[in-house]
Short mmCIF file of C-alpha atoms and ligand atoms in Angstrom, two decimals:
data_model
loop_
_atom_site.label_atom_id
_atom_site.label_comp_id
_atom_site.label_asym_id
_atom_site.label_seq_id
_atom_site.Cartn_x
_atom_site.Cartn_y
_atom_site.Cartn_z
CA UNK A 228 9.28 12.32 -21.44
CA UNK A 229 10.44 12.03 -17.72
CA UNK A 230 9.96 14.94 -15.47
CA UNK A 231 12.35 17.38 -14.97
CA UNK A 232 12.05 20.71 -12.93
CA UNK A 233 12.95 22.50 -15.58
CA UNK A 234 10.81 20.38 -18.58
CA UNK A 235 10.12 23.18 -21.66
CA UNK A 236 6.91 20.90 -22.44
CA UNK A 237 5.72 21.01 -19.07
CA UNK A 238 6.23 24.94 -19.02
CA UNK A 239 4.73 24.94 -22.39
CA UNK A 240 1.62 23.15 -21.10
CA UNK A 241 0.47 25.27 -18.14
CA UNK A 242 1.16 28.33 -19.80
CA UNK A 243 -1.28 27.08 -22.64
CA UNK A 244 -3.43 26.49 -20.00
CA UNK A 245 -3.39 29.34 -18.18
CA UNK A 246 -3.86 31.00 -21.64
CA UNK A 247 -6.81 29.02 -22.33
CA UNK A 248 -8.70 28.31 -18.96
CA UNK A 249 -7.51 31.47 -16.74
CA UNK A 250 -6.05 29.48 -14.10
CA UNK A 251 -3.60 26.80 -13.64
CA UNK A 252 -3.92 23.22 -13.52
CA UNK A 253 -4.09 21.16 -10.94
CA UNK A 254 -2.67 17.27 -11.45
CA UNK A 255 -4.57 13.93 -10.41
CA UNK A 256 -2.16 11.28 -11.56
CA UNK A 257 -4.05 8.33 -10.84
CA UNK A 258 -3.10 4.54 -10.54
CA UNK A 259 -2.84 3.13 -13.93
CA UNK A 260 -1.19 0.43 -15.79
CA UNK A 261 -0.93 -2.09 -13.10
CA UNK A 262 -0.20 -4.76 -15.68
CA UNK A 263 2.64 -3.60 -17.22
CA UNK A 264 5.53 -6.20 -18.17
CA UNK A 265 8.92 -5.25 -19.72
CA UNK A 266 9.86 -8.31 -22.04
CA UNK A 267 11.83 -11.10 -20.37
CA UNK A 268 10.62 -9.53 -16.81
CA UNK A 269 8.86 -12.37 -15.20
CA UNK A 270 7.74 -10.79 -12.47
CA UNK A 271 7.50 -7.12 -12.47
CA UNK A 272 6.64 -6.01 -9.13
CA UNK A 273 10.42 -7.95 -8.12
CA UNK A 274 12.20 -6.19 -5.68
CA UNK A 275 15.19 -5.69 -8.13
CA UNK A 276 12.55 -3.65 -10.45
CA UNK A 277 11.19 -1.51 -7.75
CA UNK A 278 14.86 -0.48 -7.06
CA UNK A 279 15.69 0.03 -10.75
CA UNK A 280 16.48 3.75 -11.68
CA UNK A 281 15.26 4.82 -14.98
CA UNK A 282 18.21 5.98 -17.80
CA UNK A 283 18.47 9.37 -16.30
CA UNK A 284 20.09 7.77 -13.24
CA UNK A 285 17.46 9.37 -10.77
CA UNK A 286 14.93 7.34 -8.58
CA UNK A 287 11.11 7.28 -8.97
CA UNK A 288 10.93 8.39 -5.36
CA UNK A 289 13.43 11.77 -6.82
CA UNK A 290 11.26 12.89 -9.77
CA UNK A 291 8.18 12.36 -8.30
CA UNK A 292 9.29 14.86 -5.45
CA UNK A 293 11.01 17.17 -8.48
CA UNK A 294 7.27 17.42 -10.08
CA UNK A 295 5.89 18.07 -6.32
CA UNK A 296 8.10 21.08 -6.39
CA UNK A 297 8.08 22.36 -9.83
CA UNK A 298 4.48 22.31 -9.57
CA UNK A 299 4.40 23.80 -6.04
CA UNK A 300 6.39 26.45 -7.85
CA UNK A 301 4.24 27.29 -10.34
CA UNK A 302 1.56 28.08 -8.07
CA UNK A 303 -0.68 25.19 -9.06
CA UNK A 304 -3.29 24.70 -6.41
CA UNK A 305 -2.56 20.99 -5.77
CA UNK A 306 -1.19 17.93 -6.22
CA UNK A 307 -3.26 14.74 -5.49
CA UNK A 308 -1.54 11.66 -5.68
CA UNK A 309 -3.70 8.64 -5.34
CA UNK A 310 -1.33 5.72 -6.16
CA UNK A 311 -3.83 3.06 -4.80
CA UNK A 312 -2.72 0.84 -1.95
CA UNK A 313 0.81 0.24 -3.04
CA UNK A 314 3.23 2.37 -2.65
CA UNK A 315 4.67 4.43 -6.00
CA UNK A 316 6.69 1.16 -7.68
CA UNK A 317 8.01 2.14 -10.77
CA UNK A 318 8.97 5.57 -13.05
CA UNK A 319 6.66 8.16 -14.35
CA UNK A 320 6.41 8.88 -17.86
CA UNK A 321 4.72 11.90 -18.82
CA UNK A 322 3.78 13.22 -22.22
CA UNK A 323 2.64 16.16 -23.21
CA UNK A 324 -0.10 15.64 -25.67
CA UNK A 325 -3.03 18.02 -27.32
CA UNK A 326 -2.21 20.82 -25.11
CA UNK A 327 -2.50 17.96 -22.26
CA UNK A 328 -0.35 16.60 -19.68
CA UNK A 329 -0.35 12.88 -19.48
CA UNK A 330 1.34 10.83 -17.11
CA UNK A 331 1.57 7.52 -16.93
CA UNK A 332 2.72 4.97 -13.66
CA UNK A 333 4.88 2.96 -15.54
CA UNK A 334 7.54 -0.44 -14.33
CA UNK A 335 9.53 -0.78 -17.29
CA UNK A 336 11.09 3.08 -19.22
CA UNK A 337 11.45 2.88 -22.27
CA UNK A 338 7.49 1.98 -21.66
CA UNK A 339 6.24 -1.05 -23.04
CA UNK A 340 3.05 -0.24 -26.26
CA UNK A 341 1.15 -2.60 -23.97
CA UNK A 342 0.20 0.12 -21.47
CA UNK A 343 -3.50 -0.21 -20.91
CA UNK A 344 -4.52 3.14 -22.70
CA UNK A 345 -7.86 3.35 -20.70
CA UNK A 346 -6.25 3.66 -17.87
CA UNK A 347 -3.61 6.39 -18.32
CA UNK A 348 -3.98 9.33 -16.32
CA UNK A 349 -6.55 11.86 -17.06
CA UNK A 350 -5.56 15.65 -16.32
CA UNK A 351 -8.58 17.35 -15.18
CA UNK A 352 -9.56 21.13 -14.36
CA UNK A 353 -10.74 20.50 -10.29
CA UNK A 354 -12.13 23.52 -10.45
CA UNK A 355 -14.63 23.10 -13.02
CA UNK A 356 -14.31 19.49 -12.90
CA UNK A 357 -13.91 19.57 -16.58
CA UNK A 358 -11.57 16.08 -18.15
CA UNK A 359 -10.10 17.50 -21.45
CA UNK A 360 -9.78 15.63 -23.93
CA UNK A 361 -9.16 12.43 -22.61
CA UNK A 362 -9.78 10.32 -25.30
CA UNK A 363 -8.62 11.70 -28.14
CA UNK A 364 -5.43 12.34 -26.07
CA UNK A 365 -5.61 8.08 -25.57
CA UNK A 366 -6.23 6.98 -28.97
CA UNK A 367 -3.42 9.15 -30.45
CA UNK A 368 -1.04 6.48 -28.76
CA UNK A 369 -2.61 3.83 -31.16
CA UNK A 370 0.03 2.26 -32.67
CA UNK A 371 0.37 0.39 -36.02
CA UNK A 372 3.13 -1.73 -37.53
CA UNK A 373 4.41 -0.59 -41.03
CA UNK A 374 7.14 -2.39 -43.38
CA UNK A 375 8.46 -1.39 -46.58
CA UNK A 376 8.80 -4.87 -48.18
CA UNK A 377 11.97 -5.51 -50.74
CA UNK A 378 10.49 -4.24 -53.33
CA UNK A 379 9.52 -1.46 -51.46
CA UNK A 380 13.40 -0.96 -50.86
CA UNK A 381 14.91 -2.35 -54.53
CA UNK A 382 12.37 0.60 -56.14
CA UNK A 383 13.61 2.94 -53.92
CA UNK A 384 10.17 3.71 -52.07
CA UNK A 385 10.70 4.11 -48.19
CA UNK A 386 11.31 7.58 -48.55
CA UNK A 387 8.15 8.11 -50.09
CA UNK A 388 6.18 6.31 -47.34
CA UNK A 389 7.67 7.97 -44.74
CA UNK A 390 6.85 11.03 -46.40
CA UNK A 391 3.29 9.98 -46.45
CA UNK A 392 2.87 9.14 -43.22
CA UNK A 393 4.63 12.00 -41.72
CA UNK A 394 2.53 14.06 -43.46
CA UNK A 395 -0.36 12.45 -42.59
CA UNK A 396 0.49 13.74 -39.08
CA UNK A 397 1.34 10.48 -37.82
CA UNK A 398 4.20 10.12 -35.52
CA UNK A 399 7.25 7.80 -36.08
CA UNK A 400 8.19 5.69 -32.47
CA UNK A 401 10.54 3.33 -34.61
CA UNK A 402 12.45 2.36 -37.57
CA UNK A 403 15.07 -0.04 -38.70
CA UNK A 404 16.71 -1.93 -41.82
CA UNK A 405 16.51 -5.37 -41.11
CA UNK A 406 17.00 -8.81 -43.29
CA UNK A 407 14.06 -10.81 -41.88
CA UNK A 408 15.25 -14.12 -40.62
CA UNK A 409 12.83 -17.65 -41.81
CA UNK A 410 11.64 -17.62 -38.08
CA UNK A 411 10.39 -14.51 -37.46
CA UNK A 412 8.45 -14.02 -41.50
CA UNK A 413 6.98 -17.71 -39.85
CA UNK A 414 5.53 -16.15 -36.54
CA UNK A 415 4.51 -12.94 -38.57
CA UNK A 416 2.87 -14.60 -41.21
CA UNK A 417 1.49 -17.53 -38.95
CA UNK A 418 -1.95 -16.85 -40.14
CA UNK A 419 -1.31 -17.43 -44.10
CA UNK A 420 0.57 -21.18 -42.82
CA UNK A 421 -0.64 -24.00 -45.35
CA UNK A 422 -1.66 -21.51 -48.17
CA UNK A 423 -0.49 -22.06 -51.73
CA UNK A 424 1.06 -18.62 -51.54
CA UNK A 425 2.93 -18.83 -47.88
CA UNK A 426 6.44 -20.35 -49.08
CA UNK A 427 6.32 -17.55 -52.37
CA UNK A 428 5.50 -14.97 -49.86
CA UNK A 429 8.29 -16.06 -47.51
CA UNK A 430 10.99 -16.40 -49.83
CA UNK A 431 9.75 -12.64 -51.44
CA UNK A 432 9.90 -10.89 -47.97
CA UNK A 433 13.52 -12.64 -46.48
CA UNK A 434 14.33 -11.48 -49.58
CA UNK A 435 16.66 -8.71 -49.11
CA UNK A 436 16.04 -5.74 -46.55
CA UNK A 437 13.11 -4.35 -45.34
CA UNK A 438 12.10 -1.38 -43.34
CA UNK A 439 10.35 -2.26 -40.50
CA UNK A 440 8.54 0.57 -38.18
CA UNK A 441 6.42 1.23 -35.76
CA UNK A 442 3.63 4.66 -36.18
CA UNK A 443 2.24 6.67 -33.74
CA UNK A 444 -1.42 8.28 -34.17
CA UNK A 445 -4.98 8.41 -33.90
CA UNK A 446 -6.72 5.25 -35.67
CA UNK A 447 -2.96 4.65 -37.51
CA UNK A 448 -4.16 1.04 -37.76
CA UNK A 449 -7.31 1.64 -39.88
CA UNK A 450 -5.66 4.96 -41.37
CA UNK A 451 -2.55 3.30 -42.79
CA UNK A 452 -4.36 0.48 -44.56
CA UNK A 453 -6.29 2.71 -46.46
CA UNK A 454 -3.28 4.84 -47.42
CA UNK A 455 -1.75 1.33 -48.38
CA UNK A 456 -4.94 0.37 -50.48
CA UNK A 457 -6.17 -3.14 -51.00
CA UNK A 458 -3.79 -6.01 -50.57
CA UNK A 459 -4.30 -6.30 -54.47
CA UNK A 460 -2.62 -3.84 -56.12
CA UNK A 461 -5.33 -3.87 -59.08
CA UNK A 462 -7.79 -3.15 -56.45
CA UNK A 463 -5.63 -0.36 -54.94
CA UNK A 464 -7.28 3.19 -55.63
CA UNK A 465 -4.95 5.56 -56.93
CA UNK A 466 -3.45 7.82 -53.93
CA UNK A 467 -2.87 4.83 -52.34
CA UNK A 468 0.44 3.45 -51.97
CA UNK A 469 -0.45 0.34 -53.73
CA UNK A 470 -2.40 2.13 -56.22
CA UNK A 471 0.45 4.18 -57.31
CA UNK A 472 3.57 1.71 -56.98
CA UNK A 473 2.27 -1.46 -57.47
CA UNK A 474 0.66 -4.36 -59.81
CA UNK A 475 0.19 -7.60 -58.51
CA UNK A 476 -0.31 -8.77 -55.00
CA UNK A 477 2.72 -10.60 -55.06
CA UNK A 478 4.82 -7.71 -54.82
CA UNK A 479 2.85 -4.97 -53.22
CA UNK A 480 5.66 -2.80 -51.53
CA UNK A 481 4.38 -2.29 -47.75
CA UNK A 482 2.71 -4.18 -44.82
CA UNK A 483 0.35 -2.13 -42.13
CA UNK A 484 -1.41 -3.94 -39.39
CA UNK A 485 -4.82 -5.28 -39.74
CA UNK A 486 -5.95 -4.50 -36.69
CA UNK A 487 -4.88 -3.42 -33.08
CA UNK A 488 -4.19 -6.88 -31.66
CA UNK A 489 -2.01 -7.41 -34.90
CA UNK A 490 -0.19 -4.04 -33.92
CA UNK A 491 0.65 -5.22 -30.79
CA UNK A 492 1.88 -8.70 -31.83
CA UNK A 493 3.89 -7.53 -34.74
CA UNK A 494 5.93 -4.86 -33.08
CA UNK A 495 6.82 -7.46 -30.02
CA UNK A 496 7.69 -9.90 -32.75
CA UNK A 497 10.15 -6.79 -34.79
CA UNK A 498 11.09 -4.46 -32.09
CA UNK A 499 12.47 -4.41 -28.35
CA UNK A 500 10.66 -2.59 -25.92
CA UNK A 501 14.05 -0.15 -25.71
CA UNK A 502 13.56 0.02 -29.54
CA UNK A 503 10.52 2.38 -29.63
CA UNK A 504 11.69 6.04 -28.94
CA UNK A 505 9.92 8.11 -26.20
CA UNK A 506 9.66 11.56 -27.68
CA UNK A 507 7.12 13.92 -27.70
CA UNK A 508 5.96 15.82 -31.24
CA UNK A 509 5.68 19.39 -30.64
CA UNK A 510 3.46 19.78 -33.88
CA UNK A 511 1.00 17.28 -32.34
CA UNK A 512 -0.85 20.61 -30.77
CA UNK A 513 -1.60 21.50 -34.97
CA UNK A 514 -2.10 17.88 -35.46
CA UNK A 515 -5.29 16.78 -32.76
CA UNK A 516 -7.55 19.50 -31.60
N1 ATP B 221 -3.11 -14.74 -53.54
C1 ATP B 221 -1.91 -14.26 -53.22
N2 ATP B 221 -0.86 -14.39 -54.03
C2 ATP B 221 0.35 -13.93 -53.73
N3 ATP B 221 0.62 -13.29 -52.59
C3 ATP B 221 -0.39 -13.11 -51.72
C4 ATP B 221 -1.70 -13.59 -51.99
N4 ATP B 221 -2.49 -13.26 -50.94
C5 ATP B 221 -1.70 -12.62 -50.08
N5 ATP B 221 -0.45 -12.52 -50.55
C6 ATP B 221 0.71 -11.90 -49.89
O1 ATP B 221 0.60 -12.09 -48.50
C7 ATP B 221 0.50 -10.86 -47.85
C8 ATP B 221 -0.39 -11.01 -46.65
O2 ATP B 221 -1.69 -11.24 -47.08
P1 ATP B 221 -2.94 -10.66 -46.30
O3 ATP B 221 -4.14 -11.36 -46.80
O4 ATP B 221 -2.63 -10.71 -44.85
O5 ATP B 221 -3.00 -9.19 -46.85
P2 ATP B 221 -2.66 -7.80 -46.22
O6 ATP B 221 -2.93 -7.83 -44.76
O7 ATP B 221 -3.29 -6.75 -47.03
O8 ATP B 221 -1.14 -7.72 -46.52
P3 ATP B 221 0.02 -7.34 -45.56
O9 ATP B 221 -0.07 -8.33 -44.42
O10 ATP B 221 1.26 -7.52 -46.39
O11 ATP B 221 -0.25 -5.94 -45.16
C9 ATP B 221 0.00 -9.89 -48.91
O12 ATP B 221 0.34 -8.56 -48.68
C10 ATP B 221 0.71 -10.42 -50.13
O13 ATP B 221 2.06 -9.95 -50.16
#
């Protein structure tokens, strides 16, 4: 979310805190994802970008002073701002996650998945010098790359997976019906080129529709493929999504990511950056401790 004087989230969060700690936060929002690129933004410290506004129509230079006075007003002790030697270049995103404040530096809004997740900002207790939760708070941004194949879609399963994953806990950033073109199943399935199977598989997935989406939660990558099950279906334990839909591996009803570098290549290959929604889960507080 973006920061606004009059946030609920951001009221939510320091009265949690002052619930649970006695006092109120302070904020450190320290310099952090330096290397951010929007797509098709060559260069992203441009002067054009540094002007841009964000989609609320308000400046960096405005909210940033808005959060200096909402916090002001809610008595927190202080606000350090260490933005390194440059001067503050882009908007501020911050979410409120696991009864924590995070705030990211960010140049392109909606933010790109490619923020460097070590190096978002860490809210900290000054007076105790305690970091909560810092890395839990991180990893729940992992992100994972789901598709309900056609068959997925002919059998009328996407409901069902969505289910699953929502109530898994895991939170959904994107989500659309698409007919996958020849070029893009090539670039996703680069890695299968050459095999006996590739042109089957290729004609089976531009088949007709599929869902494509993008999931939001801690370890979705390794999480989602086991709730997928093995890529062959007779391998698939039952409670699995393979395991209950499926037979052969030839039609196996979903896709997840195989790993985190996968995740990130498969939603830039599916989804623009302005296609993954920036919203902020109020169950997430029951969902992480
Ligand atoms: N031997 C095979 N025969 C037919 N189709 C296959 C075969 N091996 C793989 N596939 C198809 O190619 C897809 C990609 O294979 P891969 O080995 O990457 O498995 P996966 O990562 O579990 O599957 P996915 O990428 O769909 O999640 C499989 O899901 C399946 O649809």
């Amino acid at each position: 979310m973006l920061i606004y004087a009059d946030s609920e989230e951001v009221s939510n969060f320091i009265n949690i805190f002052v619930e649970e700690h006695g006092e109120a936060p302070s904020f450190n929002i320290f310099e952090s994802c330096e290397k951010v690129e929007k797509k098709g933004v060559e260069n992203s410290n441009s002067e054009e970008q540094m002007k841009t506004e964000n989609n609320s129509g308000r400046s960096t230079a405005s909210q940033l002073q808005e959060l200096t006075q909402f916090c002001q007003s809610q008595t927190i002790t202080q606000i350090n701002k260490r933005w390194g030697p440059k001067p503050l270049d882009g908007p501020i995103s911050i979410d409120f996650i696991n009864q924590m404040l995070e705030a990211r530096k960010v140049k392109s809004y909606p933010y790109s998945h490619d923020l460097d997740p070590s190096k978002f900002m860490k809210v900290f207790n000054p007076h105790t010098s305690n970091l909560y939760k810092t890395s839990t708070m991180t990893d729940a941004h992992e992100r994972s790359f789901i598709m309900v194949k056609p068959d997925g879609v002919q059998r009328g399963i996407v409901g069902e997976i969505i289910k699953r994953f929502e109530q898994r806990g895991f939170k959904l950033v994107a989500l659309k019906m698409v007919t996958p073109t020849r070029v893009l199943l090539e670039q996703h399935y680069d890695e299968h080129q050459g095999k006996k199977f590739f042109e089957p598989l290729l004609q089976y997935i531009g088949s007709g529709p599929v869902v494509a989406m993008v999931w939001e939660g801690l370890n979705v990558v390794s999480v989602g493929r086991k709730m997928l099950g093995a890529t062959d279906p007779a391998k698939s334990e039952p409670g699995t999504i393979r395991g209950d839909f499926a037979i052969v591996t030839g039609r196996n009803i979903a896709h997840g990511s195989d790993s985190d570098k996968s995740a990130k290549r498969e939603i830039d290959l599916w989804f623009r950056a302005d296609e993954l929604a920036v919203w902020t889960n109020s169950a997430e507080r029951w969902i992480y401790e």
